[in-house]
Amino acid sequence: MTTIPNLYGTRLSSFMTKYNIDAKEMAKIFGTTPQTIYRWINGTSQPECLGMANIALTSLENSYSLVSGEMADLIRQTQQTNQRNYELLNN
């Protein structure tokens, strides 16, 4: 019997580690239980097709959210720097 690598579980675990998300939080995001998240990570089960679609969408949304948050911070920092420079030049 050939064993199929648990690529999905490895990817999910890496994502959770990278963003410091625990199984309870992931379960809320995906609308499942922490036990199911652990099953996915351990490879004892995998998400159903609809679950995979939801996970892909959630991943995409999170990516955009992270990028948007970083961009908002950069814009805010630039505005603050511009304001300080303006004040320095006009005082």
mmCIF file with all atom_site columns, C-alpha atoms in Angstrom:
data_model
loop_
_atom_site.group_PDB
_atom_site.id
_atom_site.type_symbol
_atom_site.label_atom_id
_atom_site.label_alt_id
_atom_site.label_comp_id
_atom_site.label_asym_id
_atom_site.label_entity_id
_atom_site.label_seq_id
_atom_site.pdbx_PDB_ins_code
_atom_site.Cartn_x
_atom_site.Cartn_y
_atom_site.Cartn_z
_atom_site.occupancy
_atom_site.B_iso_or_equiv
_atom_site.pdbx_formal_charge
_atom_site.auth_seq_id
_atom_site.auth_comp_id
_atom_site.auth_asym_id
_atom_site.auth_atom_id
_atom_site.pdbx_PDB_model_num
ATOM 1  C CA . MET A 1 1  ? 0.000   0.000  0.000  1.00 0.00 ? 1  MET A CA 1
ATOM 2  C CA . THR A 1 2  ? 1.374   3.404  -1.018 1.00 0.00 ? 2  THR A CA 1
ATOM 3  C CA . THR A 1 3  ? 1.193   6.159  1.554  1.00 0.00 ? 3  THR A CA 1
ATOM 4  C CA . ILE A 1 4  ? 0.126   9.566  0.273  1.00 0.00 ? 4  ILE A CA 1
ATOM 5  C CA . PRO A 1 5  ? 2.048   12.413 1.927  1.00 0.00 ? 5  PRO A CA 1
ATOM 6  C CA . ASN A 1 6  ? -0.013  14.712 4.104  1.00 0.00 ? 6  ASN A CA 1
ATOM 7  C CA . LEU A 1 7  ? 0.869   17.861 2.182  1.00 0.00 ? 7  LEU A CA 1
ATOM 8  C CA . TYR A 1 8  ? -2.298  19.645 3.237  1.00 0.00 ? 8  TYR A CA 1
ATOM 9  C CA . GLY A 1 9  ? -1.693  18.973 6.933  1.00 0.00 ? 9  GLY A CA 1
ATOM 10 C CA . THR A 1 10 ? 1.905   20.128 6.643  1.00 0.00 ? 10 THR A CA 1
ATOM 11 C CA . ARG A 1 11 ? 0.831   23.302 4.868  1.00 0.00 ? 11 ARG A CA 1
ATOM 12 C CA . LEU A 1 12 ? -1.898  24.004 7.421  1.00 0.00 ? 12 LEU A CA 1
ATOM 13 C CA . SER A 1 13 ? 0.490   23.418 10.317 1.00 0.00 ? 13 SER A CA 1
ATOM 14 C CA . SER A 1 14 ? 3.101   25.722 8.773  1.00 0.00 ? 14 SER A CA 1
ATOM 15 C CA . PHE A 1 15 ? 0.497   28.441 8.254  1.00 0.00 ? 15 PHE A CA 1
ATOM 16 C CA . MET A 1 16 ? -0.667  28.157 11.860 1.00 0.00 ? 16 MET A CA 1
ATOM 17 C CA . THR A 1 17 ? 2.898   28.316 13.151 1.00 0.00 ? 17 THR A CA 1
ATOM 18 C CA . LYS A 1 18 ? 3.843   31.255 10.931 1.00 0.00 ? 18 LYS A CA 1
ATOM 19 C CA . TYR A 1 19 ? 0.894   33.370 12.060 1.00 0.00 ? 19 TYR A CA 1
ATOM 20 C CA . ASN A 1 20 ? 0.735   32.004 15.618 1.00 0.00 ? 20 ASN A CA 1
ATOM 21 C CA . ILE A 1 21 ? -2.794  30.655 15.231 1.00 0.00 ? 21 ILE A CA 1
ATOM 22 C CA . ASP A 1 22 ? -3.963  27.762 17.406 1.00 0.00 ? 22 ASP A CA 1
ATOM 23 C CA . ALA A 1 23 ? -6.390  24.988 16.467 1.00 0.00 ? 23 ALA A CA 1
ATOM 24 C CA . LYS A 1 24 ? -9.257  26.674 18.301 1.00 0.00 ? 24 LYS A CA 1
ATOM 25 C CA . GLU A 1 25 ? -8.840  29.862 16.245 1.00 0.00 ? 25 GLU A CA 1
ATOM 26 C CA . MET A 1 26 ? -8.475  27.894 13.001 1.00 0.00 ? 26 MET A CA 1
ATOM 27 C CA . ALA A 1 27 ? -11.625 25.941 13.841 1.00 0.00 ? 27 ALA A CA 1
ATOM 28 C CA . LYS A 1 28 ? -13.562 29.207 14.181 1.00 0.00 ? 28 LYS A CA 1
ATOM 29 C CA . ILE A 1 29 ? -12.232 30.428 10.835 1.00 0.00 ? 29 ILE A CA 1
ATOM 30 C CA . PHE A 1 30 ? -13.206 27.216 9.036  1.00 0.00 ? 30 PHE A CA 1
ATOM 31 C CA . GLY A 1 31 ? -16.415 26.547 10.932 1.00 0.00 ? 31 GLY A CA 1
ATOM 32 C CA . THR A 1 32 ? -15.279 23.258 12.390 1.00 0.00 ? 32 THR A CA 1
ATOM 33 C CA . THR A 1 33 ? -13.862 21.903 15.646 1.00 0.00 ? 33 THR A CA 1
ATOM 34 C CA . PRO A 1 34 ? -10.286 21.986 16.969 1.00 0.00 ? 34 PRO A CA 1
ATOM 35 C CA . GLN A 1 35 ? -10.326 18.164 16.862 1.00 0.00 ? 35 GLN A CA 1
ATOM 36 C CA . THR A 1 36 ? -10.993 18.291 13.117 1.00 0.00 ? 36 THR A CA 1
ATOM 37 C CA . ILE A 1 37 ? -8.128  20.733 12.634 1.00 0.00 ? 37 ILE A CA 1
ATOM 38 C CA . TYR A 1 38 ? -5.826  18.286 14.464 1.00 0.00 ? 38 TYR A CA 1
ATOM 39 C CA . ARG A 1 39 ? -7.115  15.434 12.254 1.00 0.00 ? 39 ARG A CA 1
ATOM 40 C CA . TRP A 1 40 ? -6.266  17.460 9.157  1.00 0.00 ? 40 TRP A CA 1
ATOM 41 C CA . ILE A 1 41 ? -2.800  18.272 10.510 1.00 0.00 ? 41 ILE A CA 1
ATOM 42 C CA . ASN A 1 42 ? -2.118  14.653 11.505 1.00 0.00 ? 42 ASN A CA 1
ATOM 43 C CA . GLY A 1 43 ? -3.476  13.327 8.218  1.00 0.00 ? 43 GLY A CA 1
ATOM 44 C CA . THR A 1 44 ? -6.119  11.092 9.793  1.00 0.00 ? 44 THR A CA 1
ATOM 45 C CA . SER A 1 45 ? -8.731  12.936 7.719  1.00 0.00 ? 45 SER A CA 1
ATOM 46 C CA . GLN A 1 46 ? -8.883  15.660 5.111  1.00 0.00 ? 46 GLN A CA 1
ATOM 47 C CA . PRO A 1 47 ? -11.411 18.398 4.422  1.00 0.00 ? 47 PRO A CA 1
ATOM 48 C CA . GLU A 1 48 ? -14.278 17.633 2.090  1.00 0.00 ? 48 GLU A CA 1
ATOM 49 C CA . CYS A 1 49 ? -14.244 19.326 -1.310 1.00 0.00 ? 49 CYS A CA 1
ATOM 50 C CA . LEU A 1 50 ? -16.343 22.253 -0.083 1.00 0.00 ? 50 LEU A CA 1
ATOM 51 C CA . GLY A 1 51 ? -14.062 22.564 2.919  1.00 0.00 ? 51 GLY A CA 1
ATOM 52 C CA . MET A 1 52 ? -11.052 22.791 0.621  1.00 0.00 ? 52 MET A CA 1
ATOM 53 C CA . ALA A 1 53 ? -12.728 25.585 -1.322 1.00 0.00 ? 53 ALA A CA 1
ATOM 54 C CA . ASN A 1 54 ? -13.497 27.450 1.886  1.00 0.00 ? 54 ASN A CA 1
ATOM 55 C CA . ILE A 1 55 ? -9.941  27.012 3.100  1.00 0.00 ? 55 ILE A CA 1
ATOM 56 C CA . ALA A 1 56 ? -8.529  28.317 -0.179 1.00 0.00 ? 56 ALA A CA 1
ATOM 57 C CA . LEU A 1 57 ? -10.833 31.319 -0.045 1.00 0.00 ? 57 LEU A CA 1
ATOM 58 C CA . THR A 1 58 ? -10.001 31.996 3.599  1.00 0.00 ? 58 THR A CA 1
ATOM 59 C CA . SER A 1 59 ? -6.304  31.771 2.831  1.00 0.00 ? 59 SER A CA 1
ATOM 60 C CA . LEU A 1 60 ? -6.681  34.260 0.010  1.00 0.00 ? 60 LEU A CA 1
ATOM 61 C CA . GLU A 1 61 ? -8.722  36.623 2.171  1.00 0.00 ? 61 GLU A CA 1
ATOM 62 C CA . ASN A 1 62 ? -6.175  36.415 4.965  1.00 0.00 ? 62 ASN A CA 1
ATOM 63 C CA . SER A 1 63 ? -3.346  37.134 2.552  1.00 0.00 ? 63 SER A CA 1
ATOM 64 C CA . TYR A 1 64 ? -5.094  40.206 1.254  1.00 0.00 ? 64 TYR A CA 1
ATOM 65 C CA . SER A 1 65 ? -5.971  41.267 4.783  1.00 0.00 ? 65 SER A CA 1
ATOM 66 C CA . LEU A 1 66 ? -2.350  41.013 5.886  1.00 0.00 ? 66 LEU A CA 1
ATOM 67 C CA . VAL A 1 67 ? -1.146  42.961 2.856  1.00 0.00 ? 67 VAL A CA 1
ATOM 68 C CA . SER A 1 68 ? -3.874  45.580 3.313  1.00 0.00 ? 68 SER A CA 1
ATOM 69 C CA . GLY A 1 69 ? -2.959  46.005 6.968  1.00 0.00 ? 69 GLY A CA 1
ATOM 70 C CA . GLU A 1 70 ? 0.711   46.450 6.127  1.00 0.00 ? 70 GLU A CA 1
ATOM 71 C CA . MET A 1 71 ? -0.132  48.972 3.401  1.00 0.00 ? 71 MET A CA 1
ATOM 72 C CA . ALA A 1 72 ? -2.368  50.929 5.761  1.00 0.00 ? 72 ALA A CA 1
ATOM 73 C CA . ASP A 1 73 ? 0.489   51.081 8.285  1.00 0.00 ? 73 ASP A CA 1
ATOM 74 C CA . LEU A 1 74 ? 2.921   52.287 5.606  1.00 0.00 ? 74 LEU A CA 1
ATOM 75 C CA . ILE A 1 75 ? 0.496   54.973 4.446  1.00 0.00 ? 75 ILE A CA 1
ATOM 76 C CA . ARG A 1 76 ? -0.073  56.120 8.031  1.00 0.00 ? 76 ARG A CA 1
ATOM 77 C CA . GLN A 1 77 ? 3.685   56.266 8.692  1.00 0.00 ? 77 GLN A CA 1
ATOM 78 C CA . THR A 1 78 ? 4.256   58.220 5.481  1.00 0.00 ? 78 THR A CA 1
ATOM 79 C CA . GLN A 1 79 ? 1.538   60.697 6.397  1.00 0.00 ? 79 GLN A CA 1
ATOM 80 C CA . GLN A 1 80 ? 3.051   61.190 9.859  1.00 0.00 ? 80 GLN A CA 1
ATOM 81 C CA . THR A 1 81 ? 6.513   61.701 8.370  1.00 0.00 ? 81 THR A CA 1
ATOM 82 C CA . ASN A 1 82 ? 5.149   64.182 5.844  1.00 0.00 ? 82 ASN A CA 1
ATOM 83 C CA . GLN A 1 83 ? 3.363   66.077 8.614  1.00 0.00 ? 83 GLN A CA 1
ATOM 84 C CA . ARG A 1 84 ? 6.566   66.247 10.710 1.00 0.00 ? 84 ARG A CA 1
ATOM 85 C CA . ASN A 1 85 ? 8.568   67.434 7.706  1.00 0.00 ? 85 ASN A CA 1
ATOM 86 C CA . TYR A 1 86 ? 5.952   70.078 6.949  1.00 0.00 ? 86 TYR A CA 1
ATOM 87 C CA . GLU A 1 87 ? 6.044   71.314 10.556 1.00 0.00 ? 87 GLU A CA 1
ATOM 88 C CA . LEU A 1 88 ? 9.844   71.431 10.551 1.00 0.00 ? 88 LEU A CA 1
ATOM 89 C CA . LEU A 1 89 ? 9.939   73.427 7.336  1.00 0.00 ? 89 LEU A CA 1
ATOM 90 C CA . ASN A 1 90 ? 7.269   75.881 8.438  1.00 0.00 ? 90 ASN A CA 1
ATOM 91 C CA . ASN A 1 91 ? 8.436   76.631 11.971 1.00 0.00 ? 91 ASN A CA 1
#
